[in-house]
Coordinates of C-alpha atoms in Angstrom, one line a residue:
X13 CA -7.6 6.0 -3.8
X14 CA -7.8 2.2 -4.3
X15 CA -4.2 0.3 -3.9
X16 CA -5.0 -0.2 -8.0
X17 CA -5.3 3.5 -8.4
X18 CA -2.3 4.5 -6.4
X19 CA 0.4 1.9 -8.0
X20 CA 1.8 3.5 -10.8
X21 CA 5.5 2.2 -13.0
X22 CA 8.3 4.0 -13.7
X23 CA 11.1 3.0 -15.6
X24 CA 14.6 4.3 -15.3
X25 CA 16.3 5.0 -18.8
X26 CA 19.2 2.7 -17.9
X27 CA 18.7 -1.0 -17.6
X28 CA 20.1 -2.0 -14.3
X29 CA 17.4 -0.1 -12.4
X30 CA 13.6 -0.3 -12.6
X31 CA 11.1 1.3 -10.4
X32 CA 7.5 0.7 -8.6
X33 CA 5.6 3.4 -6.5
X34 CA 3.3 1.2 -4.0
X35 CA 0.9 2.3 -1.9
X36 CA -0.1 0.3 1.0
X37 CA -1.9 1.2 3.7
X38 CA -1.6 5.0 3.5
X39 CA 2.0 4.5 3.1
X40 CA 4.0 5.2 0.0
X41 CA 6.9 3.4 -1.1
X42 CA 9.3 3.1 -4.1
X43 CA 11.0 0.0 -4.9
X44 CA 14.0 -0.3 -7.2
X45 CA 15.2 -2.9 -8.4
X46 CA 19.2 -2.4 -8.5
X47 CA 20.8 -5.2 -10.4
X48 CA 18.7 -8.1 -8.9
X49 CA 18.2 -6.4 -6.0
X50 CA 14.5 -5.4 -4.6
X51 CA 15.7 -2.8 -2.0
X52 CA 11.9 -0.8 -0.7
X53 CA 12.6 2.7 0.4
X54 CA 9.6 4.6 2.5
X55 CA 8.5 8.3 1.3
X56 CA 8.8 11.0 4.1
X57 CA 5.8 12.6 4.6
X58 CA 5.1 16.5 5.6
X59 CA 2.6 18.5 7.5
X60 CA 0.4 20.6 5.4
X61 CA 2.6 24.2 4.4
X62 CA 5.7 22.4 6.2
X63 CA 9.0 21.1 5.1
X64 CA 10.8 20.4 8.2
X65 CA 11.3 16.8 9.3
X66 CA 9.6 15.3 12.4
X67 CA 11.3 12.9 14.4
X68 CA 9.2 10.6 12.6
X69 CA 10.2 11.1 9.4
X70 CA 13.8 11.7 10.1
X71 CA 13.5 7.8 11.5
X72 CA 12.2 6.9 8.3
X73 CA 15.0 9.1 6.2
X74 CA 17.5 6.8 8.5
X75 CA 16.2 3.6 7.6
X76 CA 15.9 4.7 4.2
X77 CA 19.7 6.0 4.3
X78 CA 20.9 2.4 5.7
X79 CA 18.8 0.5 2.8
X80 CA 20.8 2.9 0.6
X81 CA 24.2 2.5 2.1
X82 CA 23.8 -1.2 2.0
X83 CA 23.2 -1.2 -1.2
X84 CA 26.1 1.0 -2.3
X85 CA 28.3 -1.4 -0.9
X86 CA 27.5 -3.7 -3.7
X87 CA 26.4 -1.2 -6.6
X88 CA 29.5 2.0 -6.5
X89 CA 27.2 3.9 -9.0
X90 CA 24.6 4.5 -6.8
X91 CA 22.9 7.9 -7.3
X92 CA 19.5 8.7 -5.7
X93 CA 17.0 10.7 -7.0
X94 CA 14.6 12.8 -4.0
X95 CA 11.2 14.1 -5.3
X96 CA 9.4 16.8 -3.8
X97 CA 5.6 16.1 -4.1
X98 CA 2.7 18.7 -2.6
X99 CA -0.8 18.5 -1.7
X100 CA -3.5 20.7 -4.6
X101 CA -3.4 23.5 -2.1
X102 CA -1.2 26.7 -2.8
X103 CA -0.4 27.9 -6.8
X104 CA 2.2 25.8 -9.1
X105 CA 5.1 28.1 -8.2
X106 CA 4.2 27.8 -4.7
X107 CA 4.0 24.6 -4.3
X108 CA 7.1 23.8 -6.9
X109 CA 9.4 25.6 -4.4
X110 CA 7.7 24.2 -1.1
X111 CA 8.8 20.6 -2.9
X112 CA 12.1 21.6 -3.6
X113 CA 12.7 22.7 0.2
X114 CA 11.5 19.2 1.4
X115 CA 13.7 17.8 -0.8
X116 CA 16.4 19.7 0.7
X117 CA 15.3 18.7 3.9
X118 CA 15.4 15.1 3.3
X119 CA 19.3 15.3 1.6
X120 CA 20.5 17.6 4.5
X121 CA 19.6 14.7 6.7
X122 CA 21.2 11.9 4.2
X123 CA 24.1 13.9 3.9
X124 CA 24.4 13.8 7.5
X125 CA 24.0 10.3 7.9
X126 CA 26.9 10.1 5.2
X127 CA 25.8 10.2 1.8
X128 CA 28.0 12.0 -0.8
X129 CA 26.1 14.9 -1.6
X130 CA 27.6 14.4 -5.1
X131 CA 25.4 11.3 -5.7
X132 CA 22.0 13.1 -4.5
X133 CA 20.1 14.7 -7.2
X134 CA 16.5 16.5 -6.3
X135 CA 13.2 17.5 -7.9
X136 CA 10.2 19.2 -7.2
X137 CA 7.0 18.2 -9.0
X138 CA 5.1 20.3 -7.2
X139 CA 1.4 18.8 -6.9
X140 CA 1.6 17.7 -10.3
X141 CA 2.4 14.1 -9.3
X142 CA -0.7 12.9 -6.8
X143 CA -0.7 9.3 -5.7
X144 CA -3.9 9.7 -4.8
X145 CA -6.7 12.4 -6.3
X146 CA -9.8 12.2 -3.5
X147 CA -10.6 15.6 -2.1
X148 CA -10.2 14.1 1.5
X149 CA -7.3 15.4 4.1
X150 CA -6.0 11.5 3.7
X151 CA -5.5 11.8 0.3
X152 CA -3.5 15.3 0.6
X153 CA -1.5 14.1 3.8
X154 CA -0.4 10.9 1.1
X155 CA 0.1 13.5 -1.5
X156 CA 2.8 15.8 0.5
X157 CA 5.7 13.6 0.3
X158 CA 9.5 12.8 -0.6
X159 CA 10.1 10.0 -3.0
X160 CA 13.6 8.3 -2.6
X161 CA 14.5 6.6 -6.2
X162 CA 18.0 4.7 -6.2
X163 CA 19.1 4.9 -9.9
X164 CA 21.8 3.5 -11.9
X165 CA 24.9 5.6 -13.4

C-alpha cells in the first residue's frame, strides 16, 4: 500500500475528539485529537494465528498506556476504544473472535498498567478493516493489529 492508500479518516460522533489512521513506514498509528490535543498512539501488532503480546508489543501497549494516562489527567472523560483487526486468512467468525482475544490481550495489559477497565471498550472487525490490501506477508503482518482510539464521553 502507498502512504496515500493506507491513510484513511474517522470521525468520532462527539466533537471534542477527531481521529486519523496513519501509516508510516509499516507502522500504523491513530491520532486523536482530544480537545486541542494531538496525542499519537501506536497499534500493537500480532504474529499470524496469535493473540498473545510479545515483549515488543507490550512496550508499545506501555507507551501507548502513559500517552493515555497523560492525557486523562487533563480530559476526566477519557474512554478508549481497542480494535481487533486480522489478516484475509481464516473465515469471518474465525477471524472476528481471534480480534476480539487480541483485544483482550491489549486491555489485560492496560488494566494492569492502571487503566479503569470501566473506561475500555473493545471491537473486533475481524479482517474487514485492512490498512493495506496487497497479497504480500507485509501487507498481512500490517493488517493483524490493535487500534487504540481515545474518545470523548
Amino acid at each position: 500500500c502507498t502512504d496515500e492508500q493506507a491513510v484513511s479518516d474517522a470521525t468520532d460522533t462527539t466533537t471534542t475528539n477527531s481521529l486519523q489512521t496513519v501509516t508510516n513506514e509499516g507502522v500504523n498509528s491513530v491520532e486523536s485529537d482530544v480537545n486541542g490535543k494531538t496525542v499519537l498512539l501506536e497499534s500493537v501488532h500480532f504474529a499470524f494465528d496469535k493473540y498473545s503480546l510479545t515483549d515488543e508489543m507490550r512496550d508499545i501497549a506501555t507507551v501507548n498506556y502513559t500517552k493515555i494516562d497523560e492525557t486523562k489527567q487533563s480530559y476526566s472523560e477519557l474512554k478508549i476504544k481497542l480494535e481487533g483487526n486480522c489478516d484475509e486468512w481464516g473465515s469471518d467468525e474465525y477471524n472476528f473472535a481471534l480480534g476480539l482475544k487480541r483485544v483482550s490481550s491489549v486491555k489485560k495489559a492496560l488494566v494492569s498498567q492502571g487503566i479503569s477497565s470501566s473506561r475500555i471498550s473493545m471491537v473486533s472487525y475481524g479482517e474487514s478493516n485492512p490498512v493495506c490490501t496487497e497479497k504480500t506477508k507485509e501487507c498481512w503482518d500490517r493488517n493483524r493489529r490493535v487500534e487504540f482510539k481515545i474518545l470523548g464521553e
